GROMACS .gro file of C-alpha atoms in nm:
model
  336
    1MET     CA    1  -6.661  -0.699   4.713
    2SER     CA    2  -6.789  -1.038   4.539
    3ILE     CA    3  -6.472  -1.277   4.477
    4LEU     CA    4  -6.586  -1.256   4.082
    5LYS     CA    5  -6.599  -0.823   4.111
    6ARG     CA    6  -6.266  -0.886   4.245
    7SER     CA    7  -6.115  -1.074   3.993
    8ILE     CA    8  -6.262  -0.917   3.711
    9SER     CA    9  -6.103  -0.558   3.882
   10ILE     CA   10  -5.757  -0.750   3.898
   11ALA     CA   11  -5.750  -0.901   3.581
   12LEU     CA   12  -5.846  -0.531   3.443
   13SER     CA   13  -5.585  -0.332   3.635
   14THR     CA   14  -5.323  -0.618   3.513
   15ILE     CA   15  -5.438  -0.540   3.150
   16LEU     CA   16  -5.389  -0.166   3.211
   17VAL     CA   17  -5.023  -0.175   3.327
   18LEU     CA   18  -4.941  -0.435   3.084
   19GLY     CA   19  -5.109  -0.155   2.802
   20LEU     CA   20  -4.890   0.134   2.959
   21THR     CA   21  -4.546  -0.089   2.985
   22ALA     CA   22  -4.596  -0.173   2.653
   23CYS     CA   23  -4.669   0.177   2.525
   24SER     CA   24  -4.390   0.311   2.740
   25GLY     CA   25  -4.144   0.030   2.562
   26LYS     CA   26  -4.271   0.185   2.224
   27SER     CA   27  -4.169   0.547   2.347
   28GLU     CA   28  -3.847   0.455   2.482
   29ASP     CA   29  -3.785   0.289   2.141
   30LYS     CA   30  -3.861   0.593   1.968
   31ASN     CA   31  -3.707   0.853   2.169
   32SER     CA   32  -3.355   0.583   2.117
   33GLU     CA   33  -3.419   0.642   1.739
   34GLU     CA   34  -3.457   1.042   1.764
   35VAL     CA   35  -3.161   1.057   1.979
   36ILE     CA   36  -2.935   0.893   1.756
   37LYS     CA   37  -3.081   1.114   1.435
   38GLU     CA   38  -3.015   1.410   1.658
   39SER     CA   39  -2.667   1.327   1.763
   40SER     CA   40  -2.585   1.242   1.384
   41SER     CA   41  -2.769   1.560   1.283
   42SER     CA   42  -2.572   1.787   1.547
   43HIS     CA   43  -2.276   1.673   1.424
   44TYR     CA   44  -2.298   1.762   1.078
   45PRO     CA   45  -2.202   1.997   0.892
   46VAL     CA   46  -1.826   1.896   0.956
   47THR     CA   47  -1.507   2.096   0.766
   48ILE     CA   48  -1.198   1.901   0.665
   49THR     CA   49  -0.888   2.074   0.521
   50THR     CA   50  -0.763   1.817   0.209
   51TYR     CA   51  -0.535   1.934  -0.056
   52ASN     CA   52  -0.577   1.945  -0.452
   53TYR     CA   53  -0.306   1.853  -0.719
   54GLU     CA   54  -0.083   2.158  -0.683
   55LYS     CA   55  -0.061   2.061  -0.300
   56GLU     CA   56  -0.283   2.378  -0.208
   57PRO     CA   57  -0.491   2.316   0.090
   58VAL     CA   58  -0.896   2.313   0.044
   59GLU     CA   59  -1.165   2.315   0.276
   60ILE     CA   60  -1.462   2.077   0.196
   61THR     CA   61  -1.753   2.063   0.409
   62PHE     CA   62  -1.953   1.727   0.466
   63GLU     CA   63  -2.325   1.777   0.518
   64LYS     CA   64  -2.400   1.424   0.613
   65GLU     CA   65  -2.230   1.089   0.664
   66PRO     CA   66  -2.062   0.974   0.292
   67GLU     CA   67  -2.267   0.687   0.160
   68SER     CA   68  -2.099   0.596  -0.139
   69VAL     CA   69  -1.728   0.576  -0.119
   70VAL     CA   70  -1.444   0.475  -0.353
   71ALA     CA   71  -1.143   0.354  -0.151
   72VAL     CA   72  -0.832   0.335  -0.359
   73TYR     CA   73  -0.487   0.175  -0.204
   74GLN     CA   74  -0.392   0.022   0.138
   75ASN     CA   75  -0.432   0.245   0.375
   76SER     CA   76  -0.740   0.382   0.215
   77ILE     CA   77  -0.933   0.049   0.241
   78GLU     CA   78  -0.790  -0.063   0.569
   79THR     CA   79  -0.875   0.223   0.795
   80MET     CA   80  -1.186   0.203   0.661
   81LEU     CA   81  -1.226  -0.118   0.748
   82ALA     CA   82  -1.086  -0.075   1.107
   83LEU     CA   83  -1.363   0.200   1.149
   84GLY     CA   84  -1.657  -0.043   1.064
   85LEU     CA   85  -1.699   0.117   0.775
   86GLU     CA   86  -1.715  -0.186   0.491
   87ASP     CA   87  -2.079  -0.084   0.422
   88LYS     CA   88  -1.996   0.258   0.276
   89ILE     CA   89  -1.705   0.138   0.050
   90LYS     CA   90  -1.922   0.109  -0.314
   91LEU     CA   91  -1.518   0.033  -0.451
   92ALA     CA   92  -1.206  -0.026  -0.374
   93ALA     CA   93  -0.891  -0.093  -0.529
   94GLY     CA   94  -0.514  -0.114  -0.500
   95LEU     CA   95  -0.405  -0.350  -0.264
   96ASP     CA   96  -0.005  -0.347  -0.260
   97HIS     CA   97  -0.056  -0.642   0.021
   98ASP     CA   98  -0.338  -0.871   0.157
   99VAL     CA   99  -0.561  -0.703   0.430
  100LYS     CA  100  -0.457  -0.767   0.790
  101ASP     CA  101  -0.606  -1.109   0.894
  102GLU     CA  102  -0.838  -0.927   1.156
  103TYR     CA  103  -0.993  -0.720   0.826
  104LYS     CA  104  -1.037  -0.998   0.610
  105GLU     CA  105  -1.407  -1.078   0.694
  106ALA     CA  106  -1.517  -0.716   0.626
  107PHE     CA  107  -1.319  -0.698   0.332
  108SER     CA  108  -1.509  -1.010   0.193
  109LYS     CA  109  -1.829  -0.802   0.182
  110ILE     CA  110  -1.709  -0.527  -0.066
  111ASN     CA  111  -1.660  -0.467  -0.412
  112TYR     CA  112  -1.297  -0.507  -0.480
  113SER     CA  113  -1.191  -0.386  -0.832
  114LYS     CA  114  -0.948  -0.620  -1.029
  115GLU     CA  115  -0.843  -0.282  -1.186
  116PHE     CA  116  -0.521  -0.177  -0.937
  117THR     CA  117  -0.590   0.196  -1.025
  118PRO     CA  118  -0.982   0.226  -1.162
  119ASP     CA  119  -0.991   0.495  -1.433
  120LYS     CA  120  -1.196   0.790  -1.460
  121GLU     CA  121  -1.485   0.619  -1.640
  122THR     CA  122  -1.508   0.334  -1.354
  123VAL     CA  123  -1.548   0.589  -1.069
  124ILE     CA  124  -1.781   0.770  -1.207
  125MET     CA  125  -1.968   0.465  -1.297
  126SER     CA  126  -1.972   0.400  -0.930
  127GLN     CA  127  -2.138   0.730  -0.836
  128PRO     CA  128  -1.944   0.815  -0.522
  129ASP     CA  129  -1.977   1.078  -0.310
  130PHE     CA  130  -1.662   1.062  -0.154
  131ILE     CA  131  -1.325   0.938  -0.280
  132LEU     CA  132  -1.018   0.838  -0.038
  133SER     CA  133  -0.684   0.792  -0.214
  134TRP     CA  134  -0.343   0.870  -0.215
  135TYR     CA  135  -0.194   1.238  -0.399
  136SER     CA  136  -0.100   1.017  -0.735
  137LEU     CA  137  -0.458   0.942  -0.798
  138PHE     CA  138  -0.568   1.271  -0.884
  139ALA     CA  139  -0.285   1.368  -1.150
  140ASP     CA  140  -0.429   1.413  -1.511
  141LYS     CA  141  -0.353   1.042  -1.615
  142ASN     CA  142  -0.579   0.899  -1.330
  143LEU     CA  143  -0.937   1.098  -1.220
  144GLY     CA  144  -0.808   1.422  -1.258
  145ASP     CA  145  -0.738   1.718  -0.974
  146VAL     CA  146  -0.986   1.709  -0.691
  147ASP     CA  147  -1.180   2.054  -0.831
  148TYR     CA  148  -1.377   1.839  -1.087
  149TRP     CA  149  -1.485   1.610  -0.822
  150HIS     CA  150  -1.585   1.902  -0.560
  151GLU     CA  151  -1.791   2.033  -0.842
  152ASN     CA  152  -1.971   1.762  -0.913
  153GLY     CA  153  -2.087   1.655  -0.567
  154THR     CA  154  -1.832   1.425  -0.456
  155ASN     CA  155  -1.562   1.541  -0.171
  156THR     CA  156  -1.237   1.362  -0.175
  157TYR     CA  157  -0.956   1.320   0.067
  158MET     CA  158  -0.550   1.263  -0.013
  159SER     CA  159  -0.363   1.089   0.235
  160LEU     CA  160  -0.135   1.337   0.371
  161ASN     CA  161   0.171   1.112   0.349
  162SER     CA  162   0.151   0.997  -0.036
  163GLY     CA  163   0.260   1.369  -0.141
  164ALA     CA  164   0.011   1.669  -0.005
  165ALA     CA  165   0.258   1.713   0.283
  166SER     CA  166   0.613   1.831   0.218
  167ASP     CA  167   0.708   1.628   0.533
  168ARG     CA  168   0.612   1.293   0.588
  169THR     CA  169   0.557   1.209   0.941
  170VAL     CA  170   0.400   0.948   1.188
  171GLU     CA  171   0.175   1.285   1.317
  172ASN     CA  172   0.034   1.285   0.978
  173GLU     CA  173  -0.071   0.920   0.992
  174ILE     CA  174  -0.257   0.995   1.292
  175THR     CA  175  -0.428   1.342   1.129
  176ASP     CA  176  -0.562   1.124   0.854
  177ILE     CA  177  -0.729   0.830   1.081
  178LEU     CA  178  -0.902   1.152   1.303
  179ASN     CA  179  -1.011   1.311   0.998
  180LEU     CA  180  -1.196   1.017   0.905
  181GLY     CA  181  -1.366   0.974   1.217
  182LYS     CA  182  -1.498   1.340   1.215
  183ILE     CA  183  -1.606   1.247   0.853
  184PHE     CA  184  -1.792   0.950   0.944
  185ASN     CA  185  -1.874   1.065   1.296
  186VAL     CA  186  -1.692   0.764   1.428
  187GLU     CA  187  -1.440   0.967   1.648
  188GLU     CA  188  -1.461   0.762   1.956
  189LYS     CA  189  -1.317   0.432   1.718
  190ALA     CA  190  -1.096   0.680   1.558
  191GLN     CA  191  -0.934   0.801   1.894
  192ALA     CA  192  -0.928   0.449   2.000
  193LEU     CA  193  -0.724   0.324   1.701
  194VAL     CA  194  -0.506   0.649   1.739
  195ASP     CA  195  -0.470   0.571   2.143
  196GLU     CA  196  -0.368   0.234   2.040
  197ILE     CA  197  -0.095   0.332   1.793
  198ASN     CA  198   0.038   0.597   2.004
  199LYS     CA  199   0.064   0.315   2.309
  200GLY     CA  200   0.253   0.106   2.083
  201ILE     CA  201   0.513   0.356   1.978
  202ASP     CA  202   0.570   0.440   2.314
  203SER     CA  203   0.648   0.140   2.404
  204VAL     CA  204   0.873   0.074   2.136
  205VAL     CA  205   1.087   0.388   2.197
  206SER     CA  206   1.103   0.340   2.530
  207LYS     CA  207   1.270   0.013   2.482
  208VAL     CA  208   1.549   0.145   2.251
  209ASN     CA  209   1.644   0.468   2.418
  210ASN     CA  210   1.941   0.369   2.533
  211GLN     CA  211   2.073   0.152   2.258
  212ASP     CA  212   2.381   0.268   2.058
  213LYS     CA  213   2.293   0.457   1.771
  214GLN     CA  214   2.289   0.248   1.471
  215THR     CA  215   2.293   0.346   1.082
  216THR     CA  216   2.029   0.239   0.826
  217LEU     CA  217   1.936   0.271   0.490
  218ILE     CA  218   1.590   0.261   0.347
  219ILE     CA  219   1.598   0.100  -0.024
  220GLU     CA  220   1.382   0.013  -0.298
  221TYR     CA  221   1.480  -0.140  -0.627
  222MET     CA  222   1.263   0.061  -0.906
  223ASP     CA  223   1.387   0.019  -1.261
  224GLY     CA  224   1.695  -0.148  -1.217
  225GLN     CA  225   1.787   0.158  -0.994
  226ILE     CA  226   1.834   0.156  -0.622
  227TYR     CA  227   1.609   0.416  -0.466
  228THR     CA  228   1.685   0.525  -0.114
  229TYR     CA  229   1.409   0.665   0.089
  230GLY     CA  230   1.511   1.033   0.264
  231ALA     CA  231   1.444   1.159   0.593
  232LYS     CA  232   1.179   1.356   0.507
  233THR     CA  233   0.973   1.023   0.411
  234LEU     CA  234   0.763   0.864   0.691
  235GLY     CA  235   1.019   0.580   0.653
  236GLY     CA  236   1.287   0.849   0.783
  237ASP     CA  237   1.081   0.975   1.025
  238MET     CA  238   0.984   0.679   1.190
  239ILE     CA  239   1.378   0.586   1.194
  240SER     CA  240   1.448   0.940   1.375
  241LYS     CA  241   1.186   0.863   1.667
  242LEU     CA  242   1.369   0.522   1.699
  243GLY     CA  243   1.718   0.719   1.726
  244GLY     CA  244   1.823   0.549   1.411
  245GLU     CA  245   2.071   0.744   1.174
  246LEU     CA  246   1.960   0.734   0.804
  247LEU     CA  247   2.203   0.762   0.564
  248ASN     CA  248   2.167   0.935   0.241
  249PRO     CA  249   1.922   1.206   0.399
  250ASP     CA  250   1.839   1.342   0.105
  251GLY     CA  251   1.703   1.063  -0.067
  252GLY     CA  252   1.697   0.934  -0.450
  253ASN     CA  253   1.857   0.722  -0.676
  254ILE     CA  254   2.264   0.594  -0.536
  255SER     CA  255   2.488   0.335  -0.710
  256GLU     CA  256   2.653   0.039  -0.588
  257GLU     CA  257   2.941   0.176  -0.536
  258ASP     CA  258   2.757   0.450  -0.348
  259LEU     CA  259   2.594   0.169  -0.127
  260VAL     CA  260   2.921  -0.027  -0.058
  261LYS     CA  261   3.083   0.375   0.057
  262LEU     CA  262   2.782   0.460   0.288
  263ASN     CA  263   2.838   0.112   0.453
  264PRO     CA  264   2.510   0.133   0.696
  265ASP     CA  265   2.485  -0.095   1.001
  266SER     CA  266   2.182  -0.219   0.853
  267ILE     CA  267   1.894  -0.212   0.531
  268PHE     CA  268   1.565  -0.244   0.457
  269VAL     CA  269   1.435  -0.341   0.161
  270VAL     CA  270   1.134  -0.198   0.101
  271TYR     CA  271   0.856  -0.451  -0.118
  272MET     CA  272   0.532  -0.483  -0.274
  273ASP     CA  273   0.391  -0.861  -0.243
  274ARG     CA  274   0.062  -0.815  -0.435
  275SER     CA  275  -0.064  -1.170  -0.205
  276ASP     CA  276   0.314  -1.321  -0.337
  277GLU     CA  277   0.458  -1.474  -0.037
  278THR     CA  278   0.828  -1.509  -0.224
  279VAL     CA  279   0.876  -1.141  -0.282
  280ALA     CA  280   0.953  -1.037   0.055
  281GLN     CA  281   1.292  -1.210   0.062
  282GLY     CA  282   1.327  -1.226  -0.320
  283GLU     CA  283   1.381  -0.849  -0.236
  284VAL     CA  284   1.621  -0.883   0.037
  285ASP     CA  285   1.821  -1.158  -0.171
  286LYS     CA  286   1.902  -0.873  -0.418
  287VAL     CA  287   2.160  -0.698  -0.181
  288LEU     CA  288   2.239  -1.063   0.039
  289GLU     CA  289   2.358  -1.245  -0.326
  290ASN     CA  290   2.464  -0.972  -0.511
  291PRO     CA  291   2.856  -1.009  -0.517
  292ALA     CA  292   2.927  -0.652  -0.577
  293LEU     CA  293   2.757  -0.586  -0.228
  294ALA     CA  294   2.927  -0.889  -0.033
  295SER     CA  295   3.168  -0.627   0.123
  296LEU     CA  296   2.886  -0.444   0.309
  297ASP     CA  297   2.895  -0.486   0.708
  298ALA     CA  298   2.463  -0.521   0.702
  299VAL     CA  299   2.530  -0.824   0.410
  300LYS     CA  300   2.804  -0.977   0.641
  301ASN     CA  301   2.658  -0.984   0.956
  302LYS     CA  302   2.294  -1.069   0.787
  303ARG     CA  303   2.106  -0.723   0.838
  304VAL     CA  304   1.933  -0.701   0.540
  305ASN     CA  305   1.555  -0.695   0.634
  306SER     CA  306   1.266  -0.677   0.429
  307ILE     CA  307   0.989  -0.412   0.496
  308ALA     CA  308   0.636  -0.376   0.364
  309LEU     CA  309   0.538  -0.047   0.151
  310GLY     CA  310   0.244  -0.044   0.361
  311GLU     CA  311   0.410  -0.031   0.676
  312MET     CA  312   0.627   0.251   0.583
  313TYR     CA  313   0.463   0.469   0.333
  314SER     CA  314   0.077   0.619   0.401
  315SER     CA  315   0.059   0.343   0.675
  316GLY     CA  316  -0.238   0.390   0.834
  317ILE     CA  317  -0.326   0.141   1.068
  318ARG     CA  318   0.005  -0.027   0.998
  319THR     CA  319   0.171   0.262   1.165
  320ILE     CA  320   0.255   0.058   1.457
  321ASP     CA  321   0.390  -0.242   1.226
  322GLY     CA  322   0.635  -0.028   1.041
  323ILE     CA  323   0.811   0.113   1.398
  324ASN     CA  324   0.830  -0.253   1.520
  325THR     CA  325   0.966  -0.385   1.180
  326PHE     CA  326   1.225  -0.084   1.184
  327ALA     CA  327   1.308  -0.138   1.556
  328ASN     CA  328   1.386  -0.501   1.531
  329GLY     CA  329   1.634  -0.484   1.234
  330LEU     CA  330   1.792  -0.183   1.395
  331TYR     CA  331   1.799  -0.324   1.724
  332PRO     CA  332   1.810  -0.745   1.682
  333GLN     CA  333   1.978  -0.750   2.009
  334LEU     CA  334   1.635  -0.663   2.164
  335ASN     CA  335   1.493  -0.973   2.013
  336LYS     CA  336   1.728  -1.230   2.174
   0.00000   0.00000   0.00000
């Protein structure tokens, strides 16, 4: 074979190989896209149990991943952000606290309403296919019961500890996160969040296991009254897991005189700061600077602590933060 013919033959072979490689690459890309689509389609339909305003269980089915979400209140927004679903949020509202630092960049990209609790007309205008919120949002004065939304093609999900479940527990927070993982086909991310929370709780509980039992109260100042969170609240469940004794376990309003009689070792005062950094200390000072409460051991020993509402009421991804706050207040000796 001449040198010229041999060169032409090699060149043609090279072109053929490159062409096949290119075709193979396109085929692989196409197959990869098809695998993703098949994986998504095989995940749905997904059926989840939620609740109506009568606190009755309601099954809802998702034929596909929600694309236009209205997320109202702290844990609804932050759980969506933690799962990397900010692009699905059409409208968000109702933050009691700034979102956690690690989610601020994602939060900056979503449409956040200045209206703390959006009205029904505003939500309808958003054309959602999914509403994620608390039990209270579905009262008649707000969005109305869930059947209206379901009949009009919009699925809903109530945070269990916002009022849908009778006993409010840490386990309910775990269930909420896992359910959202199923709804949005991000189960691995949801499980990773849950594993991190459970690992953190186990670590804290192991540290306080051998400590002397401490008595405590979780209070919130509401309309001039002292409201106490009882044993069946999420805060109460957290205290129980940490080996503490929650006084006034039935919860409800108490007087200053009753508070003095109970005389807990420590007190936790609930606050909502709405971006005002002075609020937490201001709520604590309502106890510390009240002459009528000066005889309290918690006041004398400076064991009056603030706790963010978002850490102990429908806490979502802040669940471990709530556990840590309670542990540090119950057992301050562990911080030394």
